[in-house]
Structure formats: C-alpha cells, structure tokens
Coordinates of C-alpha atoms in Angstrom, one line a residue:
Chain W
M1122 CA 17.9 -47.3 24.0
T1123 CA 14.3 -48.4 24.4
I1124 CA 11.8 -47.6 21.7
L1125 CA 8.0 -47.3 22.3
V1126 CA 5.9 -48.2 19.3
I1127 CA 2.2 -47.2 19.3
A1128 CA 0.1 -50.0 18.0
E1129 CA -2.2 -49.2 15.1
H1130 CA -5.6 -51.0 15.5
D1131 CA -9.3 -50.6 15.2
G1132 CA -10.1 -52.0 18.7
K1133 CA -10.3 -55.5 17.4
V1134 CA -7.5 -56.2 14.9
L1135 CA -3.9 -55.1 14.9
A1136 CA -3.2 -53.2 11.7
P1137 CA -0.4 -54.4 9.4
A1138 CA 1.2 -50.9 9.5
T1139 CA 2.3 -51.7 13.1
L1140 CA 4.6 -54.4 11.6
N1141 CA 6.3 -51.8 9.4
T1142 CA 6.7 -49.4 12.3
V1143 CA 8.3 -52.2 14.4
A1144 CA 10.6 -52.7 11.4
A1145 CA 11.7 -49.1 11.6
A1146 CA 12.2 -49.4 15.3
A1147 CA 14.4 -52.5 14.7
K1148 CA 16.5 -50.5 12.3
I1149 CA 17.1 -47.9 15.0
G1150 CA 18.1 -50.7 17.4
G1151 CA 17.4 -51.3 21.1
D1152 CA 14.5 -52.8 23.1
I1153 CA 11.1 -52.5 21.5
N1154 CA 8.0 -52.0 23.5
V1155 CA 4.5 -51.7 22.0
L1156 CA 1.7 -49.7 23.5
V1157 CA -1.8 -50.8 22.8
A1158 CA -4.3 -48.2 24.0
G1159 CA -8.1 -48.6 23.6
Q1160 CA -11.0 -50.4 25.2
G1161 CA -11.6 -54.2 25.1
I1162 CA -8.3 -54.7 23.2
G1163 CA -7.3 -58.1 24.5
A1164 CA -7.0 -59.6 21.0
V1165 CA -4.9 -56.7 19.8
A1166 CA -2.5 -57.0 22.7
E1167 CA -2.2 -60.7 22.1
A1168 CA -1.3 -60.1 18.5
A1169 CA 1.2 -57.4 19.4
A1170 CA 2.9 -59.8 21.8
K1171 CA 3.5 -62.2 18.9
I1172 CA 5.3 -59.7 16.7
A1173 CA 8.9 -60.7 16.2
G1174 CA 11.4 -58.6 18.1
V1175 CA 9.0 -57.0 20.6
A1176 CA 10.2 -57.2 24.2
K1177 CA 7.2 -55.9 26.0
V1178 CA 3.6 -55.0 25.3
L1179 CA 1.9 -52.3 27.4
V1180 CA -1.8 -52.4 27.5
A1181 CA -3.9 -49.4 28.5
D1182 CA -7.5 -50.7 28.5
N1183 CA -9.9 -48.1 29.5
A1184 CA -13.1 -46.5 28.3
A1185 CA -11.2 -43.1 28.1
Y1186 CA -9.1 -44.6 25.3
A1187 CA -11.9 -46.1 23.2
H1188 CA -11.7 -44.7 19.7
Q1189 CA -8.3 -43.4 20.6
L1190 CA -9.3 -39.8 21.1
P1191 CA -6.0 -37.8 21.0
E1192 CA -7.0 -35.6 23.9
N1193 CA -6.9 -38.7 26.1
V1194 CA -4.3 -40.9 24.4
A1195 CA -1.6 -38.3 23.9
P1196 CA -1.2 -37.5 27.6
L1197 CA -0.9 -41.3 28.2
V1198 CA 1.8 -41.6 25.5
A1199 CA 3.6 -38.5 26.7
E1200 CA 3.7 -39.8 30.3
L1201 CA 4.9 -43.3 29.4
G1202 CA 7.2 -42.0 26.7
K1203 CA 9.4 -39.9 29.0
G1204 CA 11.5 -43.0 29.8
Y1205 CA 12.1 -43.9 26.2
S1206 CA 14.6 -42.8 23.6
H1207 CA 12.1 -42.9 20.7
I1208 CA 8.4 -42.9 20.3
L1209 CA 7.2 -44.3 16.9
A1210 CA 3.8 -44.5 15.3
A1211 CA 2.6 -45.4 11.8
A1212 CA 1.8 -42.4 9.6
T1213 CA -1.8 -43.4 9.5
S1214 CA -4.7 -41.0 10.1
N1215 CA -4.5 -42.2 13.7
G1216 CA -0.8 -41.8 14.1
K1217 CA -0.8 -38.4 12.5
N1218 CA -3.7 -37.3 14.8
I1219 CA -2.1 -38.4 18.1
L1220 CA 1.7 -38.1 17.8
P1221 CA 2.2 -34.4 17.2
R1222 CA 0.1 -33.8 20.3
V1223 CA 2.5 -36.1 22.2
A1224 CA 5.6 -34.3 20.8
A1225 CA 4.3 -30.9 21.9
Q1226 CA 3.5 -32.2 25.3
L1227 CA 7.1 -33.4 25.6
D1228 CA 8.3 -30.1 24.1
V1229 CA 10.2 -31.7 21.2
D1230 CA 9.9 -31.4 17.4
Q1231 CA 8.4 -34.3 15.6
I1232 CA 9.8 -35.9 12.5
S1233 CA 6.9 -36.9 10.2
E1234 CA 6.7 -39.9 7.8
I1235 CA 10.3 -41.1 7.8
V1236 CA 11.2 -43.4 4.9
S1237 CA 14.6 -44.6 6.2
V1238 CA 16.8 -44.7 9.3
V1239 CA 20.3 -43.3 8.8
S1240 CA 21.2 -43.6 12.4
A1241 CA 19.5 -43.5 15.8
D1242 CA 19.1 -39.8 15.6
T1243 CA 19.1 -39.2 11.8
F1244 CA 16.3 -40.0 9.4
T1245 CA 15.1 -39.3 5.8
R1246 CA 11.7 -38.0 4.8
P1247 CA 10.1 -36.7 1.7
I1248 CA 9.1 -33.1 1.4
Y1249 CA 7.4 -31.0 -1.3
A1250 CA 5.1 -33.9 -2.3
G1251 CA 8.0 -36.2 -2.6
N1252 CA 10.0 -34.0 -4.9
A1253 CA 12.8 -33.7 -2.4
I1254 CA 14.2 -36.0 0.3
A1255 CA 15.3 -34.3 3.5
T1256 CA 17.8 -35.8 5.9
V1257 CA 16.8 -34.7 9.4
Q1258 CA 18.8 -35.0 12.6
S1259 CA 17.1 -34.8 16.0
T1260 CA 18.7 -33.7 19.3
A1261 CA 15.5 -34.3 21.3
P1262 CA 15.9 -36.4 24.4
V1263 CA 12.8 -38.4 23.2
K1264 CA 12.6 -38.6 19.4
V1265 CA 9.0 -38.5 18.3
I1266 CA 8.6 -40.0 14.8
T1267 CA 5.9 -41.2 12.4
V1268 CA 6.8 -43.9 10.0
R1269 CA 5.7 -44.2 6.4
A1270 CA 4.8 -47.9 6.2
T1271 CA 5.9 -48.2 2.5
G1272 CA 9.5 -47.3 3.5
F1273 CA 10.0 -50.4 5.6
D1274 CA 9.4 -54.1 5.0
P1275 CA 7.1 -55.5 7.8
V1276 CA 8.6 -57.7 10.5
A1277 CA 7.1 -61.1 11.0
A1278 CA 3.7 -61.1 12.7
E1279 CA 4.5 -64.4 14.5
G1280 CA 7.4 -65.7 16.4
G1281 CA 7.6 -63.2 19.3
S1282 CA 6.6 -63.9 22.9
A1283 CA 6.6 -60.5 24.6
A1284 CA 5.6 -60.0 28.2
V1285 CA 2.2 -58.2 28.5
E1286 CA 1.9 -55.6 31.2
A1287 CA -1.2 -53.6 32.1
V1288 CA -0.9 -49.8 32.4
A1289 CA -3.2 -48.3 35.1
A1290 CA -2.8 -44.6 34.1
V1291 CA -6.1 -43.0 33.0
H1292 CA -6.2 -39.7 31.3
D1293 CA -9.6 -38.2 30.5
A1294 CA -9.4 -34.7 29.3
G1295 CA -13.2 -34.4 28.9
T1296 CA -12.8 -32.0 26.0
S1297 CA -13.9 -34.4 23.3
S1298 CA -16.2 -37.3 22.7
F1299 CA -16.8 -39.9 19.9
V1300 CA -20.1 -39.4 18.1
G1301 CA -20.0 -42.1 15.3
E1302 CA -18.2 -43.4 12.3
E1303 CA -19.0 -44.5 8.8
L1304 CA -16.5 -47.0 7.4
A1305 CA -16.4 -48.0 3.8
K1306 CA -16.9 -51.7 3.3
S1307 CA -14.6 -53.7 1.0
D1308 CA -13.7 -57.3 0.5
R1309 CA -10.6 -56.3 -1.5
P1310 CA -7.1 -56.1 0.1
E1311 CA -6.4 -52.9 2.1
L1312 CA -5.0 -50.2 -0.2
T1313 CA -1.8 -49.4 1.7
A1314 CA -0.9 -53.1 2.1
A1315 CA -1.9 -54.5 -1.3
K1316 CA 0.7 -56.1 -3.6
I1317 CA -1.2 -54.8 -6.7
V1318 CA -3.2 -51.6 -6.9
V1319 CA -5.5 -50.6 -9.8
S1320 CA -6.4 -46.9 -9.7
G1321 CA -8.8 -44.9 -11.7
G1322 CA -8.9 -41.2 -12.5
R1323 CA -11.1 -38.6 -14.1
G1324 CA -10.9 -40.6 -17.3
M1325 CA -13.2 -43.2 -15.8
Q1326 CA -16.0 -40.6 -16.5
N1327 CA -18.4 -41.9 -13.8
G1328 CA -18.6 -44.1 -10.7
D1329 CA -20.4 -46.9 -12.5
N1330 CA -17.4 -47.3 -14.9
F1331 CA -15.3 -48.2 -11.9
K1332 CA -16.9 -51.7 -12.2
H1333 CA -14.3 -52.4 -15.0
L1334 CA -11.5 -51.7 -12.5
Y1335 CA -13.2 -53.8 -9.7
A1336 CA -13.4 -56.7 -12.2
L1337 CA -9.8 -56.4 -13.1
A1338 CA -8.8 -55.9 -9.4
D1339 CA -10.7 -59.0 -8.3
K1340 CA -8.9 -61.1 -11.0
L1341 CA -5.5 -59.8 -9.8
G1342 CA -6.3 -59.9 -6.1
A1343 CA -5.6 -56.1 -6.1
A1344 CA -6.9 -53.2 -4.2
V1345 CA -8.6 -50.3 -6.0
G1346 CA -7.5 -46.7 -5.6
A1347 CA -8.4 -43.4 -7.2
S1348 CA -7.0 -40.0 -8.0
R1349 CA -8.3 -36.9 -6.3
A1350 CA -10.2 -35.9 -9.5
A1351 CA -12.1 -39.2 -9.3
V1352 CA -12.9 -38.7 -5.6
D1353 CA -13.9 -35.0 -6.0
A1354 CA -16.2 -35.9 -8.9
G1355 CA -17.9 -38.4 -6.5
F1356 CA -17.0 -41.5 -8.5
V1357 CA -15.6 -43.2 -5.3
P1358 CA -15.3 -42.5 -1.6
N1359 CA -12.5 -40.3 -0.1
D1360 CA -10.6 -43.1 1.6
M1361 CA -9.7 -44.5 -1.9
Q1362 CA -7.6 -41.5 -2.7
V1363 CA -3.9 -42.1 -3.5
G1364 CA -1.6 -39.1 -3.3
Q1365 CA 0.1 -36.4 -1.2
T1366 CA -3.1 -35.9 0.8
G1367 CA -4.5 -39.4 0.5
K1368 CA -2.9 -42.8 1.0
I1369 CA 0.7 -43.5 0.2
V1370 CA 1.2 -46.8 -1.6
A1371 CA 4.2 -48.7 -2.9
P1372 CA 2.9 -52.0 -4.3
Q1373 CA 4.7 -54.4 -6.6
L1374 CA 2.4 -53.3 -9.4
Y1375 CA 0.5 -50.1 -9.8
I1376 CA -1.9 -49.8 -12.7
A1377 CA -3.0 -46.1 -13.4
V1378 CA -6.1 -46.0 -15.6
G1379 CA -7.3 -42.7 -16.9
I1380 CA -5.0 -40.8 -14.5
S1381 CA -3.0 -37.9 -16.0
G1382 CA -0.3 -38.0 -13.3
A1383 CA -0.3 -34.7 -11.4
I1384 CA 2.5 -34.1 -8.9
Q1385 CA 0.2 -34.6 -6.0
H1386 CA -0.9 -38.0 -7.3
L1387 CA 2.6 -39.2 -8.1
A1388 CA 3.6 -38.3 -4.5
G1389 CA 1.4 -41.2 -3.4
M1390 CA 2.5 -44.0 -5.7
K1391 CA 5.9 -43.3 -7.4
D1392 CA 7.7 -45.7 -5.1
S1393 CA 5.7 -48.6 -6.6
K1394 CA 8.0 -51.3 -8.1
V1395 CA 6.3 -51.4 -11.5
I1396 CA 4.0 -48.7 -12.8
V1397 CA 1.7 -49.3 -15.7
A1398 CA -0.2 -46.4 -17.3
I1399 CA -3.2 -46.8 -19.5
N1400 CA -4.2 -43.4 -21.0
K1401 CA -5.4 -42.2 -24.3
D1402 CA -3.4 -39.0 -24.0
E1403 CA 0.1 -39.7 -25.2
E1404 CA 1.4 -36.5 -23.6
A1405 CA 0.0 -37.4 -20.1
P1406 CA 2.7 -36.9 -17.4
I1407 CA 2.0 -40.3 -16.0
F1408 CA 3.9 -41.8 -18.9
Q1409 CA 7.1 -40.2 -17.6
V1410 CA 7.1 -42.4 -14.5
A1411 CA 5.4 -45.5 -16.0
D1412 CA 7.5 -48.6 -16.7
Y1413 CA 5.0 -49.8 -19.2
G1414 CA 2.7 -47.3 -21.0
L1415 CA -0.3 -48.2 -23.2
V1416 CA -1.8 -45.4 -25.2
A1417 CA -5.3 -46.7 -25.6
D1418 CA -9.0 -46.1 -24.8
L1419 CA -9.4 -47.5 -21.3
F1420 CA -12.9 -48.8 -22.0
E1421 CA -11.4 -51.2 -24.6
A1422 CA -8.0 -51.9 -22.9
V1423 CA -9.3 -52.6 -19.3
P1424 CA -11.8 -55.3 -20.2
E1425 CA -9.2 -56.9 -22.6
L1426 CA -6.6 -56.8 -19.8
E1427 CA -9.1 -58.5 -17.5
K1428 CA -9.6 -61.3 -20.0
L1429 CA -5.9 -61.9 -20.5
V1430 CA -4.5 -61.9 -16.9
Chain I
M1285 CA -17.7 -15.9 18.4
K1286 CA -14.2 -15.1 17.3
V1287 CA -12.5 -17.4 14.8
L1288 CA -8.7 -17.4 14.4
V1289 CA -7.4 -18.8 11.1
A1290 CA -3.7 -19.6 10.5
V1291 CA -2.3 -19.3 6.9
K1292 CA 1.0 -20.2 5.5
R1293 CA 2.9 -18.8 2.5
V1294 CA 4.2 -21.7 0.5
V1295 CA 5.5 -22.5 -3.0
D1296 CA 2.5 -22.7 -5.4
Y1297 CA 1.2 -26.2 -5.7
N1298 CA 1.7 -26.3 -9.5
V1299 CA 5.4 -25.5 -9.3
K1300 CA 7.8 -28.4 -9.8
V1301 CA 10.5 -27.6 -7.2
R1302 CA 14.2 -28.2 -7.7
V1303 CA 16.7 -29.1 -5.1
K1304 CA 19.7 -26.7 -4.8
A1305 CA 23.0 -27.9 -6.1
D1306 CA 24.6 -27.6 -2.7
N1307 CA 21.9 -29.8 -1.1
S1308 CA 21.0 -27.1 1.4
G1309 CA 17.3 -27.0 0.4
V1310 CA 15.0 -26.4 -2.5
D1311 CA 15.4 -23.4 -4.7
L1312 CA 12.7 -20.9 -3.9
A1313 CA 14.3 -17.9 -5.7
N1314 CA 11.9 -16.4 -8.3
V1315 CA 9.3 -19.2 -7.7
K1316 CA 5.6 -18.4 -7.5
M1317 CA 4.4 -18.4 -3.9
S1318 CA 0.8 -18.7 -2.8
M1319 CA -1.4 -19.4 0.2
N1320 CA -1.2 -23.1 1.2
P1321 CA -4.3 -24.8 -0.4
F1322 CA -5.4 -26.3 2.9
C1323 CA -5.2 -22.8 4.5
E1324 CA -7.5 -21.4 1.7
I1325 CA -10.0 -24.0 2.8
A1326 CA -9.6 -22.9 6.4
V1327 CA -10.2 -19.3 5.5
E1328 CA -13.3 -20.3 3.4
E1329 CA -14.7 -22.3 6.3
A1330 CA -14.3 -19.3 8.7
V1331 CA -16.0 -17.0 6.2
R1332 CA -18.9 -19.4 5.8
L1333 CA -19.3 -19.5 9.6
K1334 CA -19.5 -15.8 9.6
E1335 CA -22.0 -15.8 6.8
K1336 CA -24.1 -18.2 8.8
G1337 CA -24.0 -15.8 11.8
V1338 CA -21.9 -18.2 13.9
A1339 CA -18.7 -16.3 13.7
T1340 CA -18.6 -12.6 14.5
E1341 CA -15.0 -11.8 13.8
I1342 CA -12.3 -13.6 11.7
V1343 CA -8.7 -12.9 12.6
V1344 CA -6.1 -14.4 10.2
V1345 CA -2.6 -15.0 11.3
S1346 CA 0.6 -15.9 9.5
I1347 CA 4.0 -16.7 10.8
G1348 CA 6.9 -16.0 8.4
P1349 CA 8.7 -13.4 6.3
T1350 CA 7.5 -9.9 5.5
T1351 CA 6.2 -11.2 2.2
A1352 CA 3.7 -13.3 4.0
Q1353 CA 1.7 -10.1 4.2
E1354 CA 0.5 -10.9 0.6
Q1355 CA -1.2 -14.1 1.8
L1356 CA -2.7 -12.2 4.7
R1357 CA -4.1 -9.6 2.3
T1358 CA -5.5 -12.4 0.2
A1359 CA -7.3 -13.8 3.3
L1360 CA -8.6 -10.3 4.1
A1361 CA -9.9 -10.0 0.6
L1362 CA -11.7 -13.4 1.0
G1363 CA -13.5 -12.1 4.1
A1364 CA -11.2 -12.0 7.2
D1365 CA -11.6 -8.9 9.3
R1366 CA -8.1 -8.3 10.4
A1367 CA -4.7 -9.8 10.2
I1368 CA -1.6 -10.5 12.4
L1369 CA 1.8 -11.3 11.0
V1370 CA 4.4 -12.8 13.4
E1371 CA 7.4 -11.9 11.4
S1372 CA 10.3 -14.3 11.4
A1373 CA 12.9 -14.8 8.6
E1374 CA 13.9 -18.1 10.0
D1375 CA 12.8 -21.5 8.8
L1376 CA 10.6 -22.4 11.8
T1377 CA 9.6 -25.9 12.8
S1378 CA 5.9 -26.9 13.4
L1379 CA 6.5 -26.8 17.2
A1380 CA 7.9 -23.2 17.0
V1381 CA 4.9 -22.2 14.9
A1382 CA 2.5 -23.9 17.3
K1383 CA 4.1 -22.0 20.3
L1384 CA 3.8 -18.7 18.4
L1385 CA 0.2 -19.5 17.6
K1386 CA -0.4 -20.3 21.2
A1387 CA 0.8 -16.8 22.2
V1388 CA -1.6 -15.3 19.6
V1389 CA -4.4 -17.5 21.0
D1390 CA -3.7 -16.3 24.5
K1391 CA -3.9 -12.7 23.3
E1392 CA -6.9 -13.0 21.1
Q1393 CA -8.9 -15.7 23.0
P1394 CA -10.7 -17.1 19.9
Q1395 CA -13.4 -19.8 20.4
L1396 CA -12.3 -21.7 17.3
V1397 CA -9.0 -22.0 15.6
I1398 CA -8.9 -23.3 12.0
L1399 CA -5.7 -24.5 10.3
G1400 CA -5.0 -26.5 7.2
K1401 CA -4.2 -30.2 7.9
Q1402 CA -0.7 -29.9 6.3
A1403 CA 1.5 -27.4 4.4
I1404 CA 2.4 -28.7 1.0
D1405 CA 6.1 -27.7 1.4
S1406 CA 7.1 -29.4 4.7
D1407 CA 4.3 -32.0 4.5
N1408 CA 4.5 -32.2 8.3
N1409 CA 0.8 -32.4 9.4
Q1410 CA 1.8 -31.3 12.9
T1411 CA 1.0 -27.7 13.7
G1412 CA -2.8 -28.0 14.5
Q1413 CA -2.3 -31.0 16.8
M1414 CA 0.6 -29.3 18.6
L1415 CA -1.4 -26.1 19.1
A1416 CA -4.2 -28.2 20.5
A1417 CA -1.7 -29.8 23.0
L1418 CA -0.2 -26.5 24.0
T1419 CA -3.7 -24.9 24.6
G1420 CA -5.2 -28.0 26.0
Y1421 CA -8.1 -27.7 23.6
G1422 CA -9.8 -30.6 21.8
Q1423 CA -8.8 -31.2 18.2
G1424 CA -10.8 -32.1 15.1
T1425 CA -8.2 -32.9 12.5
F1426 CA -8.7 -33.7 8.8
A1427 CA -12.2 -32.1 8.9
S1428 CA -14.6 -32.6 6.1
K1429 CA -17.6 -31.1 8.0
V1430 CA -17.8 -28.6 10.9
E1431 CA -21.0 -27.8 12.7
V1432 CA -21.0 -25.4 15.7
S1433 CA -24.0 -25.7 18.1
G1434 CA -23.9 -23.9 21.4
D1435 CA -20.6 -24.5 23.2
K1436 CA -19.8 -27.6 21.1
V1437 CA -18.5 -28.2 17.6
A1438 CA -19.2 -31.5 15.8
V1439 CA -16.3 -32.3 13.4
T1440 CA -16.5 -35.0 10.8
R1441 CA -13.0 -36.3 10.1
E1442 CA -11.6 -38.1 7.1
I1443 CA -9.9 -41.3 8.5
D1444 CA -8.2 -44.2 6.8
G1445 CA -11.3 -46.4 6.6
G1446 CA -13.9 -43.7 6.0
A1447 CA -15.3 -40.9 8.2
Q1448 CA -15.5 -40.3 11.9
T1449 CA -17.5 -37.7 13.8
V1450 CA -16.3 -36.3 17.1
S1451 CA -17.8 -33.6 19.4
L1452 CA -15.5 -31.1 20.9
S1453 CA -16.0 -28.5 23.6
L1454 CA -15.3 -24.9 22.6
P1455 CA -12.7 -23.5 22.3
A1456 CA -11.3 -26.1 20.0
I1457 CA -8.8 -26.6 17.1
V1458 CA -9.9 -27.8 13.7
T1459 CA -7.6 -28.7 10.8
T1460 CA -9.1 -28.8 7.3
D1461 CA -9.1 -31.6 4.8
L1462 CA -9.6 -31.1 1.0
R1463 CA -13.2 -31.9 1.0
L1464 CA -14.4 -29.5 3.7
N1465 CA -15.3 -26.9 1.1
E1466 CA -14.5 -25.2 -2.2
P1467 CA -12.7 -22.0 -1.6
R1468 CA -14.0 -18.9 -3.3
Y1469 CA -12.0 -16.4 -5.3
A1470 CA -11.3 -12.9 -4.1
S1471 CA -13.1 -10.2 -6.2
L1472 CA -11.3 -7.1 -7.4
P1473 CA -13.4 -4.7 -5.2
N1474 CA -12.7 -6.9 -2.2
I1475 CA -8.9 -7.0 -3.0
M1476 CA -9.0 -3.2 -3.0
K1477 CA -11.0 -3.1 0.3
A1478 CA -8.6 -5.6 1.9
K1479 CA -5.7 -3.1 1.5
K1480 CA -7.5 -0.9 4.1
K1481 CA -8.1 -3.6 6.7
P1482 CA -5.9 -3.7 9.8
L1483 CA -2.7 -5.8 9.7
E1484 CA -0.7 -5.9 12.9
V1485 CA 3.0 -7.0 12.8
L1486 CA 4.5 -8.8 15.8
T1487 CA 7.8 -10.6 16.5
P1488 CA 8.5 -13.8 18.3
E1489 CA 10.5 -11.7 20.8
A1490 CA 7.5 -9.5 21.5
L1491 CA 5.4 -12.6 22.1
G1492 CA 8.1 -13.9 24.4
V1493 CA 8.4 -17.2 22.5
S1494 CA 11.6 -19.1 21.9
T1495 CA 11.8 -20.7 18.5
A1496 CA 14.7 -23.0 19.3
S1497 CA 14.4 -26.4 17.6
T1498 CA 15.4 -30.0 18.3
N1499 CA 15.4 -30.8 14.6
K1500 CA 18.1 -29.9 12.1
T1501 CA 17.9 -30.5 8.4
V1502 CA 21.3 -32.0 7.4
K1503 CA 20.7 -32.0 3.7
V1504 CA 18.0 -32.1 1.0
E1505 CA 18.4 -34.2 -2.1
A1506 CA 16.5 -35.0 -5.2
P1507 CA 14.6 -38.3 -5.0
A1508 CA 16.0 -41.2 -7.0
A1509 CA 14.9 -40.9 -10.6
R1510 CA 12.9 -43.7 -12.1
S1511 CA 14.5 -45.2 -15.2
A1512 CA 12.6 -44.5 -18.4
G1513 CA 9.9 -47.0 -19.3
I1514 CA 8.6 -48.2 -22.6
K1515 CA 5.4 -47.9 -24.5
V1516 CA 3.7 -51.1 -25.4
K1517 CA 1.6 -51.5 -28.5
S1518 CA -1.2 -53.8 -27.2
V1519 CA -2.8 -55.2 -24.1
A1520 CA -1.4 -58.6 -25.1
E1521 CA 2.1 -57.2 -25.1
L1522 CA 1.5 -55.5 -21.8
V1523 CA 0.4 -58.8 -20.2
E1524 CA 3.4 -60.6 -21.7
K1525 CA 5.8 -58.0 -20.2
L1526 CA 4.2 -58.0 -16.8
K1527 CA 4.3 -61.8 -16.7
N1528 CA 7.7 -62.5 -18.2
E1529 CA 9.8 -59.3 -17.9
A1530 CA 8.6 -57.6 -14.7
K1531 CA 7.2 -60.9 -13.2
V1532 CA 4.6 -59.0 -11.1
I1533 CA 1.5 -61.0 -12.1

C-alpha cells in the first residue's frame, strides 16, 4: 500500500493539519508520499520532506496550481493518485474543495472527515452534527478520504528526510481564475491547532465586548472562537466560527462564554478535553457538556478570571 | 439564463437524532423532516438572481423518496418555476447523487447550478464538487457572495483564513455557505400557487444512471457520552479546579 497525502499550505508555510493527516496515513500503514501543489512552493516542499515517516515528496510547481484552484489541482491529483491505495487530505476548506472533485474523477465515493482508522479500508466519521458515529467501509480501488485533524495527534514535523521529486504534469482547465483574497490577521494561535480556545456567543452583546475575551486569551496563550450567533450578529469575522459549519476544534481547554450550546455549536467543540461554560442562564444546554460550569454574569466573571489565571 | 437548484430532504436541524438500537442507522420514523438549511439558501439565491433579471427560469431538483415532493413544493412556493424529482428509495451516496444531477444538467442545460455546501444529515460536503468534476465546470464552493456578469460569475468563498474571490466561466457550479443570504418564508398564497406548478418525476433508470457505490456503512453508533460535570460557585474555585484538578492551565 502506498498513500498519497495532499499537503495543506498557503504557498509559503506548511499547515499543521498536514501533520495530522500524515498521522492518519501512518495508522493505515504503508509508504507515505506527500504532494505539494502550488507556485513557488520550495519552502513548503522542504518542510514536507522533514515530516517524520514521509518517504517521498512530489512537487508540482506551476502557475496553474497557484491558489490551488480545484479545477486544475484535482485532475493532477486524480492522475497521480491512480497508482495509490489511498489519497488523503485534511478536512480544511482547501481539502474539502479539492478532494471530492478528485474522487468523482476517479469514479469512487469519498469518505469525509474521518476521526479514526479501523483498518485499511474501514474508517469512522461523525454524521448528523456529531450526534452519531458511522463506521464506513470502502471497496474503492483508490480510497479518497478527508481527515478531521482533531481526530489524530500530529506526527513530528522534524526527523524525516524524504526524497523530493518534481512533477511535470500541468493541468490548466481554464474555467476558473483567482481574483483576490482577504485574510483575517491575528497574532493569536490558529483556532484549530490551539491548546486553549476561548469562545464567545450572543451573550457578548457586541463586537467591542470581545476585548474581554481577547485579554483572557492573551493571558492563556489561547485562540478566540465564536458561535454562529456572534458571527451572524457581526461581532467577529466568519472564520472564527466554531461548529458544524465552521471550524472543528478539540483543544485541551475550551471556555464557552455567553454561548447557549446549540447542537450545531457542540458539533464543533464537544471533543475538547475540558469544557468550561460561563453563562448566566442556569438552564443553558452548554452546561450538559461542561466539565466546569459557572452560572454568572460574564462581564464580571471574565475580567476576574483574567486576573486570576 | 436558466438556474438549476438542488435541494435535499433531511431531518429538521432542531431535532436531536437518536441512533437505532440495532446500530443500523439513526431513527427517522416520525421525525420532522425539512429542506436542508443550505439548500434553502441556494433556492433564495436563485430567486434573488431572478428578481435581479439575471435568471429567467429556476428549475429545482431533488433526489430521494416520494416524500421529497414536499421540499420541492416548498421551493416552488419560494419562487422556483418548476421541479424535478428523481425518485429513489435507496440511501444514495454523494457520487450517485452527483451522477444523477449530471444527467439532469445534460437534459436541462442550465448556466448555473446552485447547491448547498453540505447536507446536515450526512455532513459530506461532496456533491457540488463531484458534480463540477463530472460536468467539467468550474466550482465556487462555500459561497458568501455571487455576482453574475456576462459569461462569468464572481464567487466570494468562505475559506479557513478569511475570504477568497474566484471568477468562473459559465456554466458553473456554486455551493452556498450560511452567510450568502437570509432565506425568505413562503407566503400562504404562494404555497397555494405552488401546488399548480409543474413537477416532473424521473427515475435513475430512466436517466440511465447506475447508483452503485464503493462505500458501505457497517454500523452507526451513538458518540461516547461525556461524564457529567460540576457547577462551581466562583471564579476562584474555577481557576483552582482548572489548575489542580484538570491541570489544563
């Protein structure tokens, strides 16, 4: 068995989710190759070659793959992937965008967001917003899978010395082009990789009040997340949303502030090791999953918490 | 231009589903079913395109059991012009659905196909991308803004770090994210009118599509339950517990 892992990157830096995906590949067993597709991606390829357990890094460096447009990258992955037993990508917005297109080109069903490997052809994945866990078996000649990063502990980023090989194939469908992007700037840890996450909901009342959470987060070295209610109300940008349709996190500590705990929000954080809820509504569903609950006004509790930690 | 919108009948998003005792799936008997929330957003976007004069006809399609006609009627009440049901009692995979949609696309020749980004039952997030692969069209997934101009569509997409805009040649596939729009409600007169709008029923066989799958669900289980937590009295007690008991800070 040989497994192809699609590297997650922004063109400059290899994303940590790649390490979790390689960990899933290691659980399946077999040789692991990593594909880095993009433009001017030498640094990413170098980082990929150092990942523990990776045998070979394939580098497709071409203008057609800049910004990883799925119309161009998917045919490349499908072409290269034919010789592999498994094709894996992280269940990031990029992985979710590209991989189903690859699966359809290979005429196989995809398995999305696996959280564990039962055997080389059997995997588990959450369905119905995490309210059920399905065990799925694939008979596909090439198994196409996205990996939920929080289900797998990352492999070491250093220690490997994989051979790097250039891929010459160029696919340019010409049906799409990149126009621009607006990325949110933040000095705090990345939400999906943070050890501690502090999240705010509708109870924060406005965007300005999130400063209390930022202060607490900075003291804890935490990332800041939000519920859909807080995002929809315009308190914070979309990419901070934790939940079924936002980011899935599983930090050591998740502090939910002014979040009621709807099914869709719980889907994004209920695998956190320790959950703390601060809410003035004693009946809020969030208390049913919280290890430590504090019924209090968040505008008093959060500043006090910031002082004490 | 003609817009095709795909909608799925799913368990209502407010329902807390239960896994069947024999682990064969989740119990959907006597559970409230609705249109998948992302599909509602897709229908709304198509209707807005029509109101702007960009779209001339909206065809809504669903693939599923006979009862999915209810969701198609809802879409018709919201402003779709006609509906197609590809009737199948089977539990189809995303690839099978994408193949059936491809057959409908071949038949209808829409300029734009709008789907939801994911269904809240299977949580797959695959069908739109697969349909794009099968048709060879460009894809604008997780769309928060869609602007058609001439033979192109500019799609702003929600990505992990923020937002990205891509330009696609028409025909193209778009999948909707939550923030694309706020779906409207169907008014009673429109619900009555929708009953008279055309609804065509097809079968996978008639479309010549095989729905065979390479995936098999072996079992479905309830997730591990979290052990009950405690309520602390004060912030000081919380900090003490986090430091000494949970040891996470």
